[in-house]
mmCIF file of C-alpha atoms in Angstrom:
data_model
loop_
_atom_site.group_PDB
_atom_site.id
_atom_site.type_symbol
_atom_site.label_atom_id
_atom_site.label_comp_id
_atom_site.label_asym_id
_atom_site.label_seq_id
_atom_site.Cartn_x
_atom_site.Cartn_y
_atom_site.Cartn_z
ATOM 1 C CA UNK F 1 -2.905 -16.877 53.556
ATOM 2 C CA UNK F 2 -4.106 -18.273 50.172
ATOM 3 C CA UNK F 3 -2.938 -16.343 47.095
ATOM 4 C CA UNK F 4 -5.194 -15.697 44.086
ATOM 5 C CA UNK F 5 -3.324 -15.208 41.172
ATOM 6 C CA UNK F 6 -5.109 -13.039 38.305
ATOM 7 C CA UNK F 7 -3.933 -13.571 34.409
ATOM 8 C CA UNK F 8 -5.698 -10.059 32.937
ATOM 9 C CA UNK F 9 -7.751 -10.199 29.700
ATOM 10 C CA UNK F 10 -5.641 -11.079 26.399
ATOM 11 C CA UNK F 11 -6.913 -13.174 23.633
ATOM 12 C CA UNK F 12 -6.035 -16.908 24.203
ATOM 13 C CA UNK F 13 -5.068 -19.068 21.593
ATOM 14 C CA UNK F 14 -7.211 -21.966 22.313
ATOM 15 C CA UNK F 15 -10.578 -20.074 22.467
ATOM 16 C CA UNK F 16 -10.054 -19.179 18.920
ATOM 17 C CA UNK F 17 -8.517 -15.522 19.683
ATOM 18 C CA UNK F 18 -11.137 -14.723 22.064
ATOM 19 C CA UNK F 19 -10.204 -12.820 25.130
ATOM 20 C CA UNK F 20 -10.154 -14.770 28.310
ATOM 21 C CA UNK F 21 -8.877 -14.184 31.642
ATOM 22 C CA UNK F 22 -7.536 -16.441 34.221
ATOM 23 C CA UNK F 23 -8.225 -17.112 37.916
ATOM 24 C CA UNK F 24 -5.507 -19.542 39.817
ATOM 25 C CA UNK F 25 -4.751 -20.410 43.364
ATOM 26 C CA UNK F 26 -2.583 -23.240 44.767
ATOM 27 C CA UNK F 27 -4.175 -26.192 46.375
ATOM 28 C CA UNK F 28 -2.383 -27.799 49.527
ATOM 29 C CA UNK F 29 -2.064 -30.903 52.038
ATOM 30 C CA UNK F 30 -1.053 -30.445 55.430
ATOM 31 C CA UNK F 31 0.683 -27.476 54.414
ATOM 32 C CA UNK F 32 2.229 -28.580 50.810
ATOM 33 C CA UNK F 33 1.837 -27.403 47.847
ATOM 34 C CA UNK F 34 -0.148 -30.580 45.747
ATOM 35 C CA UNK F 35 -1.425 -28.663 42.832
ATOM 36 C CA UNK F 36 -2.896 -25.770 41.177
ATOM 37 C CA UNK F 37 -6.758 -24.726 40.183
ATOM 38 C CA UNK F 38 -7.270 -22.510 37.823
ATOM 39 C CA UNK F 39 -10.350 -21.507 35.986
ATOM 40 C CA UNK F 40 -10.952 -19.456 32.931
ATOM 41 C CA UNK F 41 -13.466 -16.202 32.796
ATOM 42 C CA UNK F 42 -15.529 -15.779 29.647
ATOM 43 C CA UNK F 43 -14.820 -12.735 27.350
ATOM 44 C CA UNK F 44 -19.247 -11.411 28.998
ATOM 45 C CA UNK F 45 -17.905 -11.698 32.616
ATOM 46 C CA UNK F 46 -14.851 -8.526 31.258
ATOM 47 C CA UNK F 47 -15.857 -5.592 33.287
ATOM 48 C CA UNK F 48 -17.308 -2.877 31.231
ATOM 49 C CA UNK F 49 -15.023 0.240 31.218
ATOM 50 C CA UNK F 50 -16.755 3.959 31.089
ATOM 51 C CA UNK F 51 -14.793 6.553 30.306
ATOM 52 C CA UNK F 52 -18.056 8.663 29.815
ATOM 53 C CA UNK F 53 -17.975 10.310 33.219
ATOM 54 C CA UNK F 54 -14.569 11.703 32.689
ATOM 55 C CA UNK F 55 -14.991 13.491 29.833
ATOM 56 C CA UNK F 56 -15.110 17.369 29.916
ATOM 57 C CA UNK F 57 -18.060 18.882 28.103
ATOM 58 C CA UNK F 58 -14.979 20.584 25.927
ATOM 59 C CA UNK F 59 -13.804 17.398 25.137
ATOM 60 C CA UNK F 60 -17.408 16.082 23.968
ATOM 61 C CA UNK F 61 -17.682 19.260 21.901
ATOM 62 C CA UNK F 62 -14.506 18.666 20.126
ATOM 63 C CA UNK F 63 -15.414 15.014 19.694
ATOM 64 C CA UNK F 64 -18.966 16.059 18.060
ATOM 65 C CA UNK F 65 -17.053 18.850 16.228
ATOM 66 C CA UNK F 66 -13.910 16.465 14.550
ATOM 67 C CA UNK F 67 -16.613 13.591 13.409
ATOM 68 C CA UNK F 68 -18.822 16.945 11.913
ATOM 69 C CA UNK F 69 -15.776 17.648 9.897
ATOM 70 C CA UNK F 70 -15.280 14.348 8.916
ATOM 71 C CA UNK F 71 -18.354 13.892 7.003
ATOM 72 C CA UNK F 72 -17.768 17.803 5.855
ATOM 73 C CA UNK F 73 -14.355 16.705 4.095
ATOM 74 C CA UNK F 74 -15.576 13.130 2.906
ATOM 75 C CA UNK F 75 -18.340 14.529 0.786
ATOM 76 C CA UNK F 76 -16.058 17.461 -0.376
ATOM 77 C CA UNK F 77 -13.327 15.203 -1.289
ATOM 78 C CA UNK F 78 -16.098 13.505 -3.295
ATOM 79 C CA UNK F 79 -17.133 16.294 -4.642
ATOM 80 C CA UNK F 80 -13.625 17.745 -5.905
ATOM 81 C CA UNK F 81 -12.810 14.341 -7.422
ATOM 82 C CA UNK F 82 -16.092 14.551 -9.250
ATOM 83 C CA UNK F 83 -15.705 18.274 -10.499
ATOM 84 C CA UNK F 84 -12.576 17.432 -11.746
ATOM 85 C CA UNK F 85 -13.178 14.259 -13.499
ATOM 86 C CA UNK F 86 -16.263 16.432 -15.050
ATOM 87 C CA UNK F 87 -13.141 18.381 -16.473
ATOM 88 C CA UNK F 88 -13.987 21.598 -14.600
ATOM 89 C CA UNK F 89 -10.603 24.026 -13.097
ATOM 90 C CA UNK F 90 -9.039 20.016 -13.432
ATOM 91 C CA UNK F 91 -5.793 21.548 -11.718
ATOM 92 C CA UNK F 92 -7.155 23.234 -9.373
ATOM 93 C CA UNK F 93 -9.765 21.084 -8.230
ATOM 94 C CA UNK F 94 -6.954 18.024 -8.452
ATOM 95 C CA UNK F 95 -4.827 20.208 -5.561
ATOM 96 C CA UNK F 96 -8.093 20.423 -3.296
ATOM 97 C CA UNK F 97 -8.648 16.682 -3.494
ATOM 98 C CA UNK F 98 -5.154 16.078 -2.531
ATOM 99 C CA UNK F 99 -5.287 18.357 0.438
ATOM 100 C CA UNK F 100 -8.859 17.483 1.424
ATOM 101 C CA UNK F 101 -8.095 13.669 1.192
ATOM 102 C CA UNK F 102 -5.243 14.509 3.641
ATOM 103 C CA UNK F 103 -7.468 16.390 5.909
ATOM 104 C CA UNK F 104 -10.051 13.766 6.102
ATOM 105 C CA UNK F 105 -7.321 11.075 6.651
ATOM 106 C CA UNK F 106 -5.968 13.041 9.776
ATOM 107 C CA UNK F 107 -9.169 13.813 10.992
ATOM 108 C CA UNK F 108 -10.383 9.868 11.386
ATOM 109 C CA UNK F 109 -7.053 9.305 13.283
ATOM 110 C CA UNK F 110 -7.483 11.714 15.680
ATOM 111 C CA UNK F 111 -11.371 10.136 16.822
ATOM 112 C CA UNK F 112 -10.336 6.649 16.627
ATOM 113 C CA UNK F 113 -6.926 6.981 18.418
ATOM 114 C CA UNK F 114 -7.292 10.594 20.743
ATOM 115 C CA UNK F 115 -5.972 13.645 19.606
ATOM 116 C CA UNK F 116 -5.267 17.069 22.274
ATOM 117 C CA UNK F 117 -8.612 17.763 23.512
ATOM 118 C CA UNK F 118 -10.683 15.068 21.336
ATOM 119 C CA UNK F 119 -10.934 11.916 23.181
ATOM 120 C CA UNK F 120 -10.411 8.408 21.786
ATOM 121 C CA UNK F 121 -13.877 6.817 21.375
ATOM 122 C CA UNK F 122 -15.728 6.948 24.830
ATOM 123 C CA UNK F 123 -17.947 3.566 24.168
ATOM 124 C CA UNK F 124 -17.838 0.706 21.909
ATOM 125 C CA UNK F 125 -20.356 1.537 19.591
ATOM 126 C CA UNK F 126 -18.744 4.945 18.433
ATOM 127 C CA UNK F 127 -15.796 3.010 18.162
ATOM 128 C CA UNK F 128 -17.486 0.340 15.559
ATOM 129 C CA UNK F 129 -18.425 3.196 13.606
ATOM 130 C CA UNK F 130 -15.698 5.226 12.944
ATOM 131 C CA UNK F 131 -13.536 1.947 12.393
ATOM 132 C CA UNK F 132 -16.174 0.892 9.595
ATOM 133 C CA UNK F 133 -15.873 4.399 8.412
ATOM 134 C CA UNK F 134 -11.940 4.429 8.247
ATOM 135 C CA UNK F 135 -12.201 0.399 6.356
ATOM 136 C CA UNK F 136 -14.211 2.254 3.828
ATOM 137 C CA UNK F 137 -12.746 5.345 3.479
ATOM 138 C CA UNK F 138 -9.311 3.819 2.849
ATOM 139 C CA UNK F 139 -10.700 1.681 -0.203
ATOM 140 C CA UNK F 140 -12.388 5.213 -1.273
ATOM 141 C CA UNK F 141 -9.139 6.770 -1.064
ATOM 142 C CA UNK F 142 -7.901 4.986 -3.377
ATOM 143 C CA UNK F 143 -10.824 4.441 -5.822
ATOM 144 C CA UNK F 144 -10.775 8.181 -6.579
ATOM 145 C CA UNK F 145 -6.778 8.489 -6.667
ATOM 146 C CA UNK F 146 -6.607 5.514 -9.643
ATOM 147 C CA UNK F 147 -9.937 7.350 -11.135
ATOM 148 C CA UNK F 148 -8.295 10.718 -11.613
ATOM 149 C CA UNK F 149 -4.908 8.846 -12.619
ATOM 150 C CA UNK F 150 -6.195 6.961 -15.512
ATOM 151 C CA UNK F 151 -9.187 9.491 -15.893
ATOM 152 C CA UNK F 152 -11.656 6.637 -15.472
ATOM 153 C CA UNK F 153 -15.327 8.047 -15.348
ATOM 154 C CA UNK F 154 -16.604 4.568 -16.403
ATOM 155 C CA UNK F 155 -20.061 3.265 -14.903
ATOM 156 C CA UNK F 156 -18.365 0.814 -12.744
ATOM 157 C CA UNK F 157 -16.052 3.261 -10.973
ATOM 158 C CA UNK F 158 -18.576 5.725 -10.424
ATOM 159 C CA UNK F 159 -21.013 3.603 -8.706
ATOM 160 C CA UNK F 160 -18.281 2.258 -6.625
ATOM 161 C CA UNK F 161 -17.688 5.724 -5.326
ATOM 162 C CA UNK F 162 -21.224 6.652 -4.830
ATOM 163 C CA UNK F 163 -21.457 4.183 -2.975
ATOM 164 C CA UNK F 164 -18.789 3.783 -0.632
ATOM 165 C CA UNK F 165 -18.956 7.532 -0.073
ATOM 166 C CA UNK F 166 -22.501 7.383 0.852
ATOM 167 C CA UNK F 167 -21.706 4.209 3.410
ATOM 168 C CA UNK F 168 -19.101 6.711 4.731
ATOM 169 C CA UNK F 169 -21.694 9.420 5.729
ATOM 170 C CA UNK F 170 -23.856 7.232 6.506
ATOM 171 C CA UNK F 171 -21.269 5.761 9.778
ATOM 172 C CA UNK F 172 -20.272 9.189 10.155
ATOM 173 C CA UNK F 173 -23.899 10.356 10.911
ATOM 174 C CA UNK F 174 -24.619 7.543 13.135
ATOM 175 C CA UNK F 175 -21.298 7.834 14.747
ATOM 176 C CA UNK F 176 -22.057 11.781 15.664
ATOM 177 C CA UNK F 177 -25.016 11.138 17.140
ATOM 178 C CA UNK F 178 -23.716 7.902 19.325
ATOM 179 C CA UNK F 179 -21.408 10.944 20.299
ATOM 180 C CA UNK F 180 -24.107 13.637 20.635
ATOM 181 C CA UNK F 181 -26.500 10.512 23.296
ATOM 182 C CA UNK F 182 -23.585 10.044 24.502
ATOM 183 C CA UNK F 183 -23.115 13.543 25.884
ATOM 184 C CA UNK F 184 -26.216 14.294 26.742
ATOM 185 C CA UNK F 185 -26.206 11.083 29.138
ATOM 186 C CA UNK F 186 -23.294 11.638 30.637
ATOM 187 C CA UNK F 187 -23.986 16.317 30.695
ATOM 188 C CA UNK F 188 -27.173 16.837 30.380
ATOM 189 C CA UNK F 189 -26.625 20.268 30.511
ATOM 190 C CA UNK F 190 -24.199 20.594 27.485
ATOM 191 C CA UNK F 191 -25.190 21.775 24.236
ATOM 192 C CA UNK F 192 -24.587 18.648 21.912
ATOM 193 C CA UNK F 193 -27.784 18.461 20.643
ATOM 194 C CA UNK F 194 -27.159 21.950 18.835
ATOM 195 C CA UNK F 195 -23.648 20.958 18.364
ATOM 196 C CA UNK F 196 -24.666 17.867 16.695
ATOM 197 C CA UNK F 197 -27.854 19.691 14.123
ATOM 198 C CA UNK F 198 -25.027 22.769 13.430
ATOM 199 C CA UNK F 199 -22.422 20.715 12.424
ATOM 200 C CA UNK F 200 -24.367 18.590 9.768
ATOM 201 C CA UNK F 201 -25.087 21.315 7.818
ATOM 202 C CA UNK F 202 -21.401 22.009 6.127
ATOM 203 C CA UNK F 203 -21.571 18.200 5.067
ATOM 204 C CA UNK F 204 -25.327 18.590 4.083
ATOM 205 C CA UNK F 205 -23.674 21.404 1.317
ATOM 206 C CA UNK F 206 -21.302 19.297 -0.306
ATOM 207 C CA UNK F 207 -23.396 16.377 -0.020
ATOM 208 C CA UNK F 208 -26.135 17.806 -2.284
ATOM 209 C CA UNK F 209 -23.525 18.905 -4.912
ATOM 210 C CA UNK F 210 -22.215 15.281 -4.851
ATOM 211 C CA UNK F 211 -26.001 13.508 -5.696
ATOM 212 C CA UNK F 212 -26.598 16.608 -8.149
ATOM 213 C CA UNK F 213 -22.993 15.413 -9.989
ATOM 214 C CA UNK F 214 -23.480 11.691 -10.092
ATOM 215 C CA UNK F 215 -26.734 12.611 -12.080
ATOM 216 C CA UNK F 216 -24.690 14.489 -14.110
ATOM 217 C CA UNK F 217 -22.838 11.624 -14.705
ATOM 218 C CA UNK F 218 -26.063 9.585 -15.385
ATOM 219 C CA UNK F 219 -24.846 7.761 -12.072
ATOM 220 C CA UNK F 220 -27.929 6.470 -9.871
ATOM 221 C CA UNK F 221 -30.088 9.111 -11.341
ATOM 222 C CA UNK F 222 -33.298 8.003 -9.589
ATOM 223 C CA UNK F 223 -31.771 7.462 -6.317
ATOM 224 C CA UNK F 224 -29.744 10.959 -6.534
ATOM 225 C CA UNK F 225 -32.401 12.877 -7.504
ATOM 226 C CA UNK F 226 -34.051 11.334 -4.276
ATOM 227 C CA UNK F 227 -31.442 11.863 -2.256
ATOM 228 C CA UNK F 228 -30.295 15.518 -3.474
ATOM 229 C CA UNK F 229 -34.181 16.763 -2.836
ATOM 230 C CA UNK F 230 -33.887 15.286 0.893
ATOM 231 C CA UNK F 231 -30.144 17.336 1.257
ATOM 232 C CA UNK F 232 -32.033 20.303 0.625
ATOM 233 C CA UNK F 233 -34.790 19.790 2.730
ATOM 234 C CA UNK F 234 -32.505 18.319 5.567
ATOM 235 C CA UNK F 235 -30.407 21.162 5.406
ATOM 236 C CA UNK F 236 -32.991 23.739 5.302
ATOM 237 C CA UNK F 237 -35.347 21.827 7.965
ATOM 238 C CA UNK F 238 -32.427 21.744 10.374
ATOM 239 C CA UNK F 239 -31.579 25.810 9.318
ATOM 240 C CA UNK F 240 -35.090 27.216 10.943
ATOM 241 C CA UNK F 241 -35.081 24.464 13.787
ATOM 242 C CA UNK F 242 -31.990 25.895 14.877
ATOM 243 C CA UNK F 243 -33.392 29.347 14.992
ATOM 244 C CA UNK F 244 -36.910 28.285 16.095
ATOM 245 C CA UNK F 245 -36.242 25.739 18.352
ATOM 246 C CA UNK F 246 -37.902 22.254 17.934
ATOM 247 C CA UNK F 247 -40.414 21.057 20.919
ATOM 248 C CA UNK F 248 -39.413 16.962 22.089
ATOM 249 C CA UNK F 249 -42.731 15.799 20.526
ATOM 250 C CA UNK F 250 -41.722 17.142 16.819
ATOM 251 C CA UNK F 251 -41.036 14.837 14.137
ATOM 252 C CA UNK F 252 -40.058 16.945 11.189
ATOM 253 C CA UNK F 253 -39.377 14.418 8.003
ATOM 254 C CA UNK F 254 -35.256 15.225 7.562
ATOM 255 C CA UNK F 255 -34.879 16.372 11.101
ATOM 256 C CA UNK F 256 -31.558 15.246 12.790
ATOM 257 C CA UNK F 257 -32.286 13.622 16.324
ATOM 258 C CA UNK F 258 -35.405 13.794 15.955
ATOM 259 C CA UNK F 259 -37.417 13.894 19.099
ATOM 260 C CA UNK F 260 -34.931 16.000 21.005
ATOM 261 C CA UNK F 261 -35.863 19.615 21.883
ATOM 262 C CA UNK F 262 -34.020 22.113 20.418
ATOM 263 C CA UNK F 263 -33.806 25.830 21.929
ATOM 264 C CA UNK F 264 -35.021 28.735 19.711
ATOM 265 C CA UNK F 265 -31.737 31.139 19.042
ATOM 266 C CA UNK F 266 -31.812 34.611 20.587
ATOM 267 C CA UNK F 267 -28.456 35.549 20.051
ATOM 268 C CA UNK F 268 -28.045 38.785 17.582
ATOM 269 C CA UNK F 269 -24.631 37.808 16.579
ATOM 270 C CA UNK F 270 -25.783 33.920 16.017
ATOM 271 C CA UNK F 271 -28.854 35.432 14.176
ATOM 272 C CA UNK F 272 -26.881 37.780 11.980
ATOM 273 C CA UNK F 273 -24.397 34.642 11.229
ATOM 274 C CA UNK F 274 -27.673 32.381 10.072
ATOM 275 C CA UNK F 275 -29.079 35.295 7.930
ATOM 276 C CA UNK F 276 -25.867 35.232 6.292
ATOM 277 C CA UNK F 277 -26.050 31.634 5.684
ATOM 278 C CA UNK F 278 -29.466 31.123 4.519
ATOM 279 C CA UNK F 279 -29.040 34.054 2.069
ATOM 280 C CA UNK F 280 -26.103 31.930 0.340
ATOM 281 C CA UNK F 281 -27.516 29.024 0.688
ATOM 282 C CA UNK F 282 -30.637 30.397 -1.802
ATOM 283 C CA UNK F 283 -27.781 31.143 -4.247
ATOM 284 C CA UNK F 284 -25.973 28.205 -4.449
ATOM 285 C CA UNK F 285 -29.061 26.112 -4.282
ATOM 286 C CA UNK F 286 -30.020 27.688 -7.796
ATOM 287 C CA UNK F 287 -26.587 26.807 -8.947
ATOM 288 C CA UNK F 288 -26.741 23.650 -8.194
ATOM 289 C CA UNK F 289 -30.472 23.412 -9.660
ATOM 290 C CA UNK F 290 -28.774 25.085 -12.954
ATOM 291 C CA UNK F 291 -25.955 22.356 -12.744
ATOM 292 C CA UNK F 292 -28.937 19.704 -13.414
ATOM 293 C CA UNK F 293 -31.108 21.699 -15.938
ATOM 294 C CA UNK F 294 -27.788 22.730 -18.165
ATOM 295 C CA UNK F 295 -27.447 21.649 -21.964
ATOM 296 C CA UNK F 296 -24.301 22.480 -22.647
ATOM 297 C CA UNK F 297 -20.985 21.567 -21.404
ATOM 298 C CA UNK F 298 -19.949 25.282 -21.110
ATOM 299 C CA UNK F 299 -23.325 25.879 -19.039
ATOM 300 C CA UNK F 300 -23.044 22.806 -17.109
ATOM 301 C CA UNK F 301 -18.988 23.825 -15.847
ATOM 302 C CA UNK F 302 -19.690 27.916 -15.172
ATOM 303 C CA UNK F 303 -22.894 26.209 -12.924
ATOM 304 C CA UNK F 304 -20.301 23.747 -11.312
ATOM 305 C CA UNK F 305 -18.123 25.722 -10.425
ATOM 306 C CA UNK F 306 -20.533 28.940 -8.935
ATOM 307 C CA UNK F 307 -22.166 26.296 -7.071
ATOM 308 C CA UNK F 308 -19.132 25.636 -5.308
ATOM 309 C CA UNK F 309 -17.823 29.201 -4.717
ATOM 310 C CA UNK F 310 -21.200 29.940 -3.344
ATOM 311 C CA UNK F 311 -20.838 26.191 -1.136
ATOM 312 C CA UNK F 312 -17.818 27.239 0.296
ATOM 313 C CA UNK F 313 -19.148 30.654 1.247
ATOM 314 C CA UNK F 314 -22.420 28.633 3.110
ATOM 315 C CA UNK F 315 -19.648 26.605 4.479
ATOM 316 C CA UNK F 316 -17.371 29.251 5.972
ATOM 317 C CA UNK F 317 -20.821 31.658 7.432
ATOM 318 C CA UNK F 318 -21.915 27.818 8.662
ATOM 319 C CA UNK F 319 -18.597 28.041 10.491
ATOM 320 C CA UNK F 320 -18.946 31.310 11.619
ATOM 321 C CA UNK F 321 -22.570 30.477 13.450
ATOM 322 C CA UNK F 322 -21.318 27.106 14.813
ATOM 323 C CA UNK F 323 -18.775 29.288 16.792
ATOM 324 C CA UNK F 324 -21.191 31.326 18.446
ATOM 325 C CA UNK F 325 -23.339 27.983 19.069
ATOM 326 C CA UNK F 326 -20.355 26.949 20.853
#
């Protein structure tokens, strides 16, 4: 019988790089071999692999979790630089950036690679995000470090952190809910839409205190103010839809994934956790509302730094009521 001989998918030299595959079988005369035809497949005829159905709704929950974090520990790594080129608990704050940085750096390796339970990215466009993420987190990285080396607050530096730490969260948000779609398509019955709106919130916290500092810094100060009032209201929007509930035809201005129902929360123990955090969150949100009004150096640091004892508190009873979510 006639043999078909398949060259898989590799990028080819003469198509520029692109991948190509290859499709050859022998061509004969009265029984002898007289040649070869072969004929090349274009990179659109590649089947499409889907690893959706195989993933365990654990598995999607610690995907949705990990990228949650991410954004959590990019904007608090922003935040700690910040505080500490502001010349607030310098040492202190200089030992959280180093740890946090680390924490962030680990955490985009185990999305874009696979880590335990976490799965590598399950379709292409998750995977496009978190890589543009991790391009522009690595130039961050490294912004900050040579900042807080030289102790460079200049103009130019500043803005160059605003802005690539915004273009982080912004990947990071669309890459959570790719992942968050992408669960509910492939188990509709999981909880990823809650998963998704719960885990926002511990980034929305440091986030605010980020756009509140670069206008302490005189640093975008018409675009941060904008963007610090819609933290608030994000975070505070996405607070009572998670204990209301949020019908499919509701389009609340700051609402994440919009148009998707939410369920109203009936758990005591969840309740008791979101009490906990909305009280805080009050606090710190005066803090961080002190932090801008402040006239003094002395005001402005004791502000600083309440803001973020009280933002790690909201972070860690966030934590708390994500569990029971779970």
């Amino acid at each position: 019988a006639d043999v078909i001989t398949v060259i898989d998918w590799k990028p080819y030299g003469p198509s520029f790089g692109a991948l190509a595959s290859f499709l050859s079988t022998g061509i004969k005369k009265n029984g002898t071999l007289v040649g070869v035809f072969a004929t090349q497949l274009p990179p659109e005829a590649k089947p499409i692999c889907s690893v959706l159905p195989s993933i365990s709704a654990q598995q999607w929950q610690d995907a949705v979790a990990e990228t949650g974090k991410q954004r959590m520990l990019v904007q608090k790594a922003t935040r700690v630089f910040l505080q500490a080129l502001k010349g607030v608990d310098v040492e202190t704050n200089r030992i959280d950036f180093v740890l946090t940085v680390g924490d962030a750096t680990d955490s985009m390796r185990k999305t874009m690679k696979g880590y335990d339970t976490i799965p590598a990215p399950p379709t292409q466009a998750i995977a496009n995000l978190l890589l543009e993420a991790w391009d522009q987190w690595e130039v961050l990285d490294q912004e900050m470090k040579l900042s807080l080396e030289l102790k460079d607050a200049s103009f130019t530096v500043l803005s160059k952190v605003m802005k690539l730490s915004r273009a982080i969260d912004d990947a990071l948000n669309a890459a959570l809910e790719q992942y968050v779609l992408s669960a509910v398509a492939a188990q509709p019955t999981t909880r990823s839409i809650i998963w998704g709106v719960s885990q926002r919130q511990a980034s929305l916290v440091h986030r605010m205190a980020v756009e509140a500092l670069f206008i302490r810094f005189d640093i975008g100060v018409d675009v941060n103010t904008a963007r610090f009032a819609e933290s608030v209201g994000a975070f505070e929007v996405a607070h009572w839809e998670l204990l209301e509930g949020r019908s499919v035809s509701v389009q609340t201005l700051g609402s994440f994934l919009a148009g998707r129902a939410l369920q109203r929360t009936t758990d005591a123990c969840t309740l008791n956790a979101m009490e906990d955090v909305i009280s805080k969150f009050a606090t710190m949100k005066a803090s961080l509302h002190e932090v801008l009004a402040s006239n003094t150096t002395a005001s402005e640091h004791a502000a600083i730094r309440a803001a973020y004892q009280l933002g790690n508190v909201v972070s860690d009873n966030m934590a708390t009521a994500i569990n029971f979510y779970a």
